[in-house]
Short mmCIF file of N, CA and C in Angstrom, two decimals:
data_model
loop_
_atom_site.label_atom_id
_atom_site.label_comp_id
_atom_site.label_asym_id
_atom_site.label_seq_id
_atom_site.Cartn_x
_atom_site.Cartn_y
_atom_site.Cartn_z
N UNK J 65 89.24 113.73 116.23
CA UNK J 65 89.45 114.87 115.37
C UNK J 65 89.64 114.38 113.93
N UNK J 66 88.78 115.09 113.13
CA UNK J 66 89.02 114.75 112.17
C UNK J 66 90.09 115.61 110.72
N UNK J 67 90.76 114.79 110.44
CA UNK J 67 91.70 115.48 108.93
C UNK J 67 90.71 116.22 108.12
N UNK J 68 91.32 117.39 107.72
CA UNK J 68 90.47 118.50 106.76
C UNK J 68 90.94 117.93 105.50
N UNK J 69 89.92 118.54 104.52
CA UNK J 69 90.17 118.17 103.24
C UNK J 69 91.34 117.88 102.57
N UNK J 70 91.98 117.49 101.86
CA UNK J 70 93.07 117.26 101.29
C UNK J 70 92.80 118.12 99.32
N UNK J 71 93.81 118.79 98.92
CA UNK J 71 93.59 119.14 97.76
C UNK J 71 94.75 118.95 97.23
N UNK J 72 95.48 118.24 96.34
CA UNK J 72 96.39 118.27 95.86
C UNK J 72 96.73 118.18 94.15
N UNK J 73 97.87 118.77 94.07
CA UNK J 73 98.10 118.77 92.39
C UNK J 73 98.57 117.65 92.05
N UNK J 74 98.31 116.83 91.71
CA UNK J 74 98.65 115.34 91.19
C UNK J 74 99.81 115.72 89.76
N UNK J 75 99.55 116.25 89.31
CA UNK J 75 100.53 116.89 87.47
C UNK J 75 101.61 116.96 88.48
N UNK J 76 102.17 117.64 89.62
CA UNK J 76 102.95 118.51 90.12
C UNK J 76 103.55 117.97 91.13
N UNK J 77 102.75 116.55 92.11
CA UNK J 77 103.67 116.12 92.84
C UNK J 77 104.57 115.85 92.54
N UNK J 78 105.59 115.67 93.94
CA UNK J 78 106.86 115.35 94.24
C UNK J 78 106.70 114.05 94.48
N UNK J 79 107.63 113.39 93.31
CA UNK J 79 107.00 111.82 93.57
C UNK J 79 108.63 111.10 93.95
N UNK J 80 109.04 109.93 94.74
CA UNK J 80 109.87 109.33 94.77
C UNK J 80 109.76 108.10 94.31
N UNK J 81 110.86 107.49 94.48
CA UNK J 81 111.44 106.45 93.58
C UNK J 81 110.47 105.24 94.59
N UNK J 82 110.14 104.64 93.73
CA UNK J 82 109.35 102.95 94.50
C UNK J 82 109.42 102.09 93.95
N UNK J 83 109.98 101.34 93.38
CA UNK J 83 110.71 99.91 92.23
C UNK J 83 109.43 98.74 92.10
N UNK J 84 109.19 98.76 91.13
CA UNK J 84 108.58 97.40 90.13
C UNK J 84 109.37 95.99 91.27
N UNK J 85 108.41 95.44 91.88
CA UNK J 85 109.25 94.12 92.39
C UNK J 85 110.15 93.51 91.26
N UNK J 86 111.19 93.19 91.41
CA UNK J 86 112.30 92.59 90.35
C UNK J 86 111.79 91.61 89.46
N UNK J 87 110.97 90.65 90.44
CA UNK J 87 110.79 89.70 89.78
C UNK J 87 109.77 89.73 88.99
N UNK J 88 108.46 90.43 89.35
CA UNK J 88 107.50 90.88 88.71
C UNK J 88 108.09 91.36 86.68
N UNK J 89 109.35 91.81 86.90
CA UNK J 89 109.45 91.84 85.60
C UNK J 89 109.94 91.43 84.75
N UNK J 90 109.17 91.88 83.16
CA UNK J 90 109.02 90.77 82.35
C UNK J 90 110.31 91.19 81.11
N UNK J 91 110.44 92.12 80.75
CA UNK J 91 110.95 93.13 79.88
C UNK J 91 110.94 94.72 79.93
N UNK J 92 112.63 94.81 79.94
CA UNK J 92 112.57 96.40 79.74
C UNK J 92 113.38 96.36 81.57
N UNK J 93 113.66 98.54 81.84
CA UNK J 93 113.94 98.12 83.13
C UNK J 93 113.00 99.29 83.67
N UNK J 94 111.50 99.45 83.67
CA UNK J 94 110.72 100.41 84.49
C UNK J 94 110.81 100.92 85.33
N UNK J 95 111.28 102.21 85.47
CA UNK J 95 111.33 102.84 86.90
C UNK J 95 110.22 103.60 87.41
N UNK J 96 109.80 103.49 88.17
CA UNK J 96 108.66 103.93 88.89
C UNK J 96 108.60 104.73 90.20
N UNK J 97 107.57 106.00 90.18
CA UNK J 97 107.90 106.74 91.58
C UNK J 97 106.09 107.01 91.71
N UNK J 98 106.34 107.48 93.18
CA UNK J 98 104.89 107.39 93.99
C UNK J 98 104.90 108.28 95.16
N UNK J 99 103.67 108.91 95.11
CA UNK J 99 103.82 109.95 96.69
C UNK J 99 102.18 109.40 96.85
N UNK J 100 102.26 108.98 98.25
CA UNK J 100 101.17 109.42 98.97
C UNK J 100 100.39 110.80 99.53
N UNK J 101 99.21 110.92 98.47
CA UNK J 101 98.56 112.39 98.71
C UNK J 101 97.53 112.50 99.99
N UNK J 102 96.86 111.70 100.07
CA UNK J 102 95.86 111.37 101.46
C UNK J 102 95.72 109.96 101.94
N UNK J 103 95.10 109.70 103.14
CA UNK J 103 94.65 108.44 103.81
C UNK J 103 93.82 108.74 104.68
N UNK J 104 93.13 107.84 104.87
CA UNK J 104 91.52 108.11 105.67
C UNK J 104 91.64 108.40 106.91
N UNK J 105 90.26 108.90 107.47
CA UNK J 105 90.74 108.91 109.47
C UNK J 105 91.17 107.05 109.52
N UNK J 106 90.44 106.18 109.02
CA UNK J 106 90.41 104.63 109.60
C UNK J 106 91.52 104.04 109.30
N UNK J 107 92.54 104.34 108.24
CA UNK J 107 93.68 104.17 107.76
C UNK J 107 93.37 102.70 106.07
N UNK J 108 91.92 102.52 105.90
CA UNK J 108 91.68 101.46 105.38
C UNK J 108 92.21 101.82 103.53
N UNK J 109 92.16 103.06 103.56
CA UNK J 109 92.13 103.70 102.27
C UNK J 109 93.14 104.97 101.72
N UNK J 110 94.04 104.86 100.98
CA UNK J 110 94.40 106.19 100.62
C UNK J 110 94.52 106.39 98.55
N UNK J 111 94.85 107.51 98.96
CA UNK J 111 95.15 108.06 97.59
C UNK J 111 96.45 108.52 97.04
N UNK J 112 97.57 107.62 95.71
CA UNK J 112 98.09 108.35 95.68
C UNK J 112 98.26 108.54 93.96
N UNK J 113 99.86 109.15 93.65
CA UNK J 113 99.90 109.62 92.35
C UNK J 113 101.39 108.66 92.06
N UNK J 114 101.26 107.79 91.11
CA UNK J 114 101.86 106.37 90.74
C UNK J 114 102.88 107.18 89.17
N UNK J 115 103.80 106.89 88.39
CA UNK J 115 104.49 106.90 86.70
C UNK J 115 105.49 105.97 87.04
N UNK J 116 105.40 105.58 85.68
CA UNK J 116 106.15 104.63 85.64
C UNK J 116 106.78 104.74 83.54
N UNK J 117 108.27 104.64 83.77
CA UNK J 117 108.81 104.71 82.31
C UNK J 117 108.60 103.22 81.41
N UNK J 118 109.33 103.59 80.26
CA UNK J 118 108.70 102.08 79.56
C UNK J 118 108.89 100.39 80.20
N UNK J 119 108.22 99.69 79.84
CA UNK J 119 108.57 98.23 80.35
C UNK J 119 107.50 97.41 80.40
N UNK J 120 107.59 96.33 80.77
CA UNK J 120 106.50 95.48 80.53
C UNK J 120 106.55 94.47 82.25
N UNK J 121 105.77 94.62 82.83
CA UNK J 121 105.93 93.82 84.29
C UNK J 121 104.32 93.18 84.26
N UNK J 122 104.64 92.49 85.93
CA UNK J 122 103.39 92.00 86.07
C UNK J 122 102.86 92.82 87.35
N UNK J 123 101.84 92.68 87.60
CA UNK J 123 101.43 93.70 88.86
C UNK J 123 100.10 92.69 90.21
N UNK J 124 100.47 92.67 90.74
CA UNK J 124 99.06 91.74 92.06
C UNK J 124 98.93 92.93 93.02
N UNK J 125 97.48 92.97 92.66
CA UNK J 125 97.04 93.70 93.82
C UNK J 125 96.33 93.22 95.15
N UNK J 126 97.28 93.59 96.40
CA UNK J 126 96.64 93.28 97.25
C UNK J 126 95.40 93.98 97.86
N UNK J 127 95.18 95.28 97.42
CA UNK J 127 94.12 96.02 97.94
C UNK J 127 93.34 96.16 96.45
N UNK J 128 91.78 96.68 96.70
CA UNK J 128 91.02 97.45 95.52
C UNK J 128 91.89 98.28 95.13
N UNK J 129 92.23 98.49 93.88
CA UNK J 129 92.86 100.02 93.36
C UNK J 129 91.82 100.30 91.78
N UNK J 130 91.18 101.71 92.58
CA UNK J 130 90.54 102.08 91.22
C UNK J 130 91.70 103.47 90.91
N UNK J 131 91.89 103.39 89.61
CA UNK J 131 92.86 104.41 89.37
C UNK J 131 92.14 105.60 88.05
N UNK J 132 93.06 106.16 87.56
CA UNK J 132 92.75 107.25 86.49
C UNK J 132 93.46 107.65 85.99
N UNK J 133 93.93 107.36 84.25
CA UNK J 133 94.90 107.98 83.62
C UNK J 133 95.12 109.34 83.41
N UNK J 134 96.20 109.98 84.17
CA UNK J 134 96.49 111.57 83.46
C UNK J 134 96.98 111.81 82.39
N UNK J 135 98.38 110.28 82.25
CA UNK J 135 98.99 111.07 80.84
C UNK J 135 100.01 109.88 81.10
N UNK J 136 99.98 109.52 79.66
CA UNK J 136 100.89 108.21 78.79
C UNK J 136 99.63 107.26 78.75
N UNK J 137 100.10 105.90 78.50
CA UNK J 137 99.09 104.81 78.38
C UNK J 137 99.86 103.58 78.36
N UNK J 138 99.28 103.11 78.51
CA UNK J 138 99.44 101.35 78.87
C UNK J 138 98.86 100.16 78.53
N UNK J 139 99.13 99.28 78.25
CA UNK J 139 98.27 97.57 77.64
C UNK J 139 98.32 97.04 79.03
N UNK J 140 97.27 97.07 79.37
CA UNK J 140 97.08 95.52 80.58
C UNK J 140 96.22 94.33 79.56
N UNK J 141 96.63 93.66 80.93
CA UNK J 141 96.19 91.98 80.25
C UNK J 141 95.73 91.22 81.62
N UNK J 142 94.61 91.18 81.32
CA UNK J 142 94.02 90.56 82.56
C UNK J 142 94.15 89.10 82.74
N UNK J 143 93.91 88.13 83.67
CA UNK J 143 94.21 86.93 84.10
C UNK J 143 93.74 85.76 82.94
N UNK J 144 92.45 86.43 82.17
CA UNK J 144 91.81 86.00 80.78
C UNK J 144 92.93 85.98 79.87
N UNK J 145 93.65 86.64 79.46
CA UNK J 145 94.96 87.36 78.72
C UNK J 145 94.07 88.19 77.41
N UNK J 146 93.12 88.77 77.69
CA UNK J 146 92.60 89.96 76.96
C UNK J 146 93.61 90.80 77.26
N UNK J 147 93.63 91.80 76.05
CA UNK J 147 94.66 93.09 76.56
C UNK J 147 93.70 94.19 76.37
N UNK J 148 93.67 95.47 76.99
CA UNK J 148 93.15 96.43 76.84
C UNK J 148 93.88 97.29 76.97
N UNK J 149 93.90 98.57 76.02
CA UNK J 149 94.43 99.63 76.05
C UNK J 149 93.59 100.98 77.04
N UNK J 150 94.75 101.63 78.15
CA UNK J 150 94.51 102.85 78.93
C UNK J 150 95.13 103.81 78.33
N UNK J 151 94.38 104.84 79.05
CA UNK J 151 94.93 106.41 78.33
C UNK J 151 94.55 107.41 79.29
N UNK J 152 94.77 108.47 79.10
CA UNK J 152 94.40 110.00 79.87
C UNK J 152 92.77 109.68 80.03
N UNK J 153 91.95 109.67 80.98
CA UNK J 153 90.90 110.05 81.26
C UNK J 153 90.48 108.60 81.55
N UNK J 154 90.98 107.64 81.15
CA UNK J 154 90.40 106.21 81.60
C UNK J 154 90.23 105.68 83.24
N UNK J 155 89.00 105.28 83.54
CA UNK J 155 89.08 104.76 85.03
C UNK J 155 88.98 103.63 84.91
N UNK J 156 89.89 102.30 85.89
CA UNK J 156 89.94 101.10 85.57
C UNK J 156 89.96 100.70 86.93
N UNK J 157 89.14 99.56 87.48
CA UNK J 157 89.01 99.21 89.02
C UNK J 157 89.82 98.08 88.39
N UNK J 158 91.21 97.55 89.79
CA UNK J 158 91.14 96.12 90.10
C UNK J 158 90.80 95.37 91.48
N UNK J 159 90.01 95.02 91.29
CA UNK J 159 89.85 94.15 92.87
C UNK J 159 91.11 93.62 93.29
N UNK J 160 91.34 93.58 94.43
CA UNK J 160 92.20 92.89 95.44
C UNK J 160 92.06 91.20 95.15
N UNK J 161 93.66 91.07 95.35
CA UNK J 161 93.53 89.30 94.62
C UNK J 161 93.77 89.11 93.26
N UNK J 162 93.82 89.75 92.27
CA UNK J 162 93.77 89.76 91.08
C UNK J 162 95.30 90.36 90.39
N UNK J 163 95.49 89.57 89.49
CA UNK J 163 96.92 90.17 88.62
C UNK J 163 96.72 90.88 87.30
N UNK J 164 97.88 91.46 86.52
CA UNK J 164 97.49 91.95 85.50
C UNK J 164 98.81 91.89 85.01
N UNK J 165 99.14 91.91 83.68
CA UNK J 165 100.25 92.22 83.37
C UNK J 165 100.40 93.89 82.27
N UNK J 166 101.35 94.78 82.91
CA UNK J 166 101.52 95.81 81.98
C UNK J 166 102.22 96.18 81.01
N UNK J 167 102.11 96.62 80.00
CA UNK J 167 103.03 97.04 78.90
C UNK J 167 102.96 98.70 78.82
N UNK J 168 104.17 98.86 79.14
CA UNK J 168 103.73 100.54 79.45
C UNK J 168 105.31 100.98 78.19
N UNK J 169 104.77 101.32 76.70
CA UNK J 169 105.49 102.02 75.32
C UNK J 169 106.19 102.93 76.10
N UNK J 170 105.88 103.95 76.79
CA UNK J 170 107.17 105.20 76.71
C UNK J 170 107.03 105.28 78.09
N UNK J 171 106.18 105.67 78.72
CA UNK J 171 105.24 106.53 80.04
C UNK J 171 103.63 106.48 80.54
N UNK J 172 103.79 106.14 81.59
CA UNK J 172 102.08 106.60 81.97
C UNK J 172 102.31 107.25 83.85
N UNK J 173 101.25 107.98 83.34
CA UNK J 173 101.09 108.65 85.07
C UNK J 173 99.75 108.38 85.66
N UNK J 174 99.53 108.08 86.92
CA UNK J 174 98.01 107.62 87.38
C UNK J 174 97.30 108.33 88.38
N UNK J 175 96.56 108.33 88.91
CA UNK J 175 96.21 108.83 90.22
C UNK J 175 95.38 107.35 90.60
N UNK J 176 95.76 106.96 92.21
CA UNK J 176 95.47 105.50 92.11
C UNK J 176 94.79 105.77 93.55
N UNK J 177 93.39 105.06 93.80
CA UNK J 177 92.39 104.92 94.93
C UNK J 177 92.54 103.88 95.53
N UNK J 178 93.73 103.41 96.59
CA UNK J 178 93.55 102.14 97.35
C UNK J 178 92.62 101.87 98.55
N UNK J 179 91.96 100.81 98.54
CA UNK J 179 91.57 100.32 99.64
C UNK J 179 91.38 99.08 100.06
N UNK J 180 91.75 99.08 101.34
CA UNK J 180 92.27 97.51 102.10
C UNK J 180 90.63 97.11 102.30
N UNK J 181 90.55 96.10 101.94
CA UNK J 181 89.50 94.88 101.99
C UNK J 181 88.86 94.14 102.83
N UNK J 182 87.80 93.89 103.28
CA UNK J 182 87.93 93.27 104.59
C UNK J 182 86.78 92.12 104.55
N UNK J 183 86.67 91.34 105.13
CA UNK J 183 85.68 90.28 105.43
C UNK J 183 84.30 90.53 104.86
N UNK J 184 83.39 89.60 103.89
CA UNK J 184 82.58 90.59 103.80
C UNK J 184 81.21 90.23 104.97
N UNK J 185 81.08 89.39 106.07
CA UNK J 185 80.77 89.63 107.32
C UNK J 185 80.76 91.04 107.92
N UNK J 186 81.95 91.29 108.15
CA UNK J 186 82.61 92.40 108.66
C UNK J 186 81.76 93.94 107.59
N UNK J 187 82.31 93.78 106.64
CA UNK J 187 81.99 94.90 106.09
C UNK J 187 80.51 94.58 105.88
N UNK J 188 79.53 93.66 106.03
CA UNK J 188 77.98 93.74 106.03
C UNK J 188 77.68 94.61 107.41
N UNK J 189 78.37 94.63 108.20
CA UNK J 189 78.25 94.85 109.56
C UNK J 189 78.28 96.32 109.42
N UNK J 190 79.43 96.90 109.13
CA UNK J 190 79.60 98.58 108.88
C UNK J 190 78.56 98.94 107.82
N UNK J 191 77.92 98.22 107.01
CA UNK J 191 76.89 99.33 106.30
C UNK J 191 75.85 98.54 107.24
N UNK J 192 75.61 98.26 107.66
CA UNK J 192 74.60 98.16 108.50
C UNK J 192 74.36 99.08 109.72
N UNK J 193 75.77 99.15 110.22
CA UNK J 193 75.94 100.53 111.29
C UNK J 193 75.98 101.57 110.62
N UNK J 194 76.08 101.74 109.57
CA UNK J 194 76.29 103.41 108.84
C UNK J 194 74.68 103.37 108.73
N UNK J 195 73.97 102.57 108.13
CA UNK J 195 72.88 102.55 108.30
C UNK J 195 71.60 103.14 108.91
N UNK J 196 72.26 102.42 110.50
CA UNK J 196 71.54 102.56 111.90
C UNK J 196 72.10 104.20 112.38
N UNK J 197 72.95 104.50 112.01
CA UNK J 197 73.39 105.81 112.42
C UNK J 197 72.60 107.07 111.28
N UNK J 198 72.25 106.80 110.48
CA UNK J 198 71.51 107.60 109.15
C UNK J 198 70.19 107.69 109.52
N UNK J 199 69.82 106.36 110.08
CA UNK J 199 68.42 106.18 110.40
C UNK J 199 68.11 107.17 111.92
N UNK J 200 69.19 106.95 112.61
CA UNK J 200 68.73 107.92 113.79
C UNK J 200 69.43 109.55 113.73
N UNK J 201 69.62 109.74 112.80
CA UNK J 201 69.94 111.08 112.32
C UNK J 201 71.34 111.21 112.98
N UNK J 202 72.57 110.24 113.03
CA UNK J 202 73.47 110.38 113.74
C UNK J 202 74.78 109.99 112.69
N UNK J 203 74.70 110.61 111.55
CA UNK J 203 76.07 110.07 110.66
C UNK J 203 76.86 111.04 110.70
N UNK J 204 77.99 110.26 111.09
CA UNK J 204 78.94 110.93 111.78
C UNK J 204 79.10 111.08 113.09
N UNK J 205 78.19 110.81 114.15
CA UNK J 205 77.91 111.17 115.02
C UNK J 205 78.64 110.50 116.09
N UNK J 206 78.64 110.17 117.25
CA UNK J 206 79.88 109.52 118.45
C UNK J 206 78.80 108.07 118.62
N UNK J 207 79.53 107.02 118.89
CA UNK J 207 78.79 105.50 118.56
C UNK J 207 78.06 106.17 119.98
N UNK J 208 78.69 106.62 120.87
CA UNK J 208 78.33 107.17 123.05
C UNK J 208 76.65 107.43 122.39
N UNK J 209 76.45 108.70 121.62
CA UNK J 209 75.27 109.16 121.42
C UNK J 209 74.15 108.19 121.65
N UNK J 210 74.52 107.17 120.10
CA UNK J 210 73.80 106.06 119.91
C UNK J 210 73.10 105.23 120.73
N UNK J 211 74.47 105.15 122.29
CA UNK J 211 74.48 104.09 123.01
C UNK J 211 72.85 104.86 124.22
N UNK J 212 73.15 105.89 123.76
CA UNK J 212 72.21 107.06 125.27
C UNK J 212 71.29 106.92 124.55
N UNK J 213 70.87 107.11 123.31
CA UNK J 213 69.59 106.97 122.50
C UNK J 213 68.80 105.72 122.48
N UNK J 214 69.20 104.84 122.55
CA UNK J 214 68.81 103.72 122.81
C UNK J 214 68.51 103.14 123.81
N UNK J 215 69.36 103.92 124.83
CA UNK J 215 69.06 103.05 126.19
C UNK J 215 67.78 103.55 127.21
N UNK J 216 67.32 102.56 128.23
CA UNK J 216 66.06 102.81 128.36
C UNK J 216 65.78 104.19 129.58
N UNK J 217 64.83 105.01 129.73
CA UNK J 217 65.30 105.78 130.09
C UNK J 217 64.97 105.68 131.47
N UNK J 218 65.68 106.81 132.46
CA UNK J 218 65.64 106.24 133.52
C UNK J 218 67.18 105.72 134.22
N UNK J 219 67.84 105.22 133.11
CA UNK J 219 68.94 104.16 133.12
C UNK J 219 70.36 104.81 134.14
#
């Protein structure tokens, strides 16, 4: 069975408290809150809505997070130590594995796209089956189908 759409007000969630790892920081004392708005049927991926007050930390991501500024802005500084400035409407991917450090002046609020990472063996394998399932007109469809479609008949 699958979860129905998810629609949520991101401006409006109810967000709780989720703390900057201690050590991660650099200056200032950032407090930060976060609600989880959705997660996938597979559990590999969700979505949530991230603010955080002024301060300056460092951040490692263990998953992809592509995110999107609603409102405040921020200096990251990538592993290069370029800094770039975010704002309301900015989309910024970080790959998994990768650090950044933030400088966040007053406030920023995000809406943030995680997803857990996987082998890329593994994940050659799933677009290859999403593939094979597109090709036999079966996306979405039960792997069982697949298995009867294929097999010889008679069987």
């Amino acid at each position: 069975m699958y979860t129905p759409i998810v629609i949520a007000a991101a401006t409006t969630a109810d967000l709780e408290p989720a703390a900057v790892t201690p050590d991660w920081v650099l200056n200032g004392m950032p407090e930060t809150r976060s609600k989880k708005l959705a997660r996938s049927h597979d559990r590999t991926s969700h979505v949530m809505v991230w603010d955080c007050t002024a301060g300056h930390f460092n951040w490692h991501y263990n998953k992809d997070e592509t995110l999107v500024v609603i409102s405040g802005e921020a200096f990251i500084t990538n592993e290069h130590g370029e800094e770039c400035r975010i704002g309301p409407d900015d989309v910024v991917f970080f790959p998994a594995g990768t650090s950044s450090t933030w400088r966040v002046p007053r406030y920023i609020k995000k809406v943030a796209f995680l997803r857990h990472t996987m082998p890329r063996p593994l994940g050659f394998s799933v677009l290859a089956w999403n593939l094979l399932l597109r090709i036999v007109g079966l996306r979405g469809g039960s792997p069982l189908m697949l298995a009867f479609l294929l097999s010889p008949v008679g069987v």
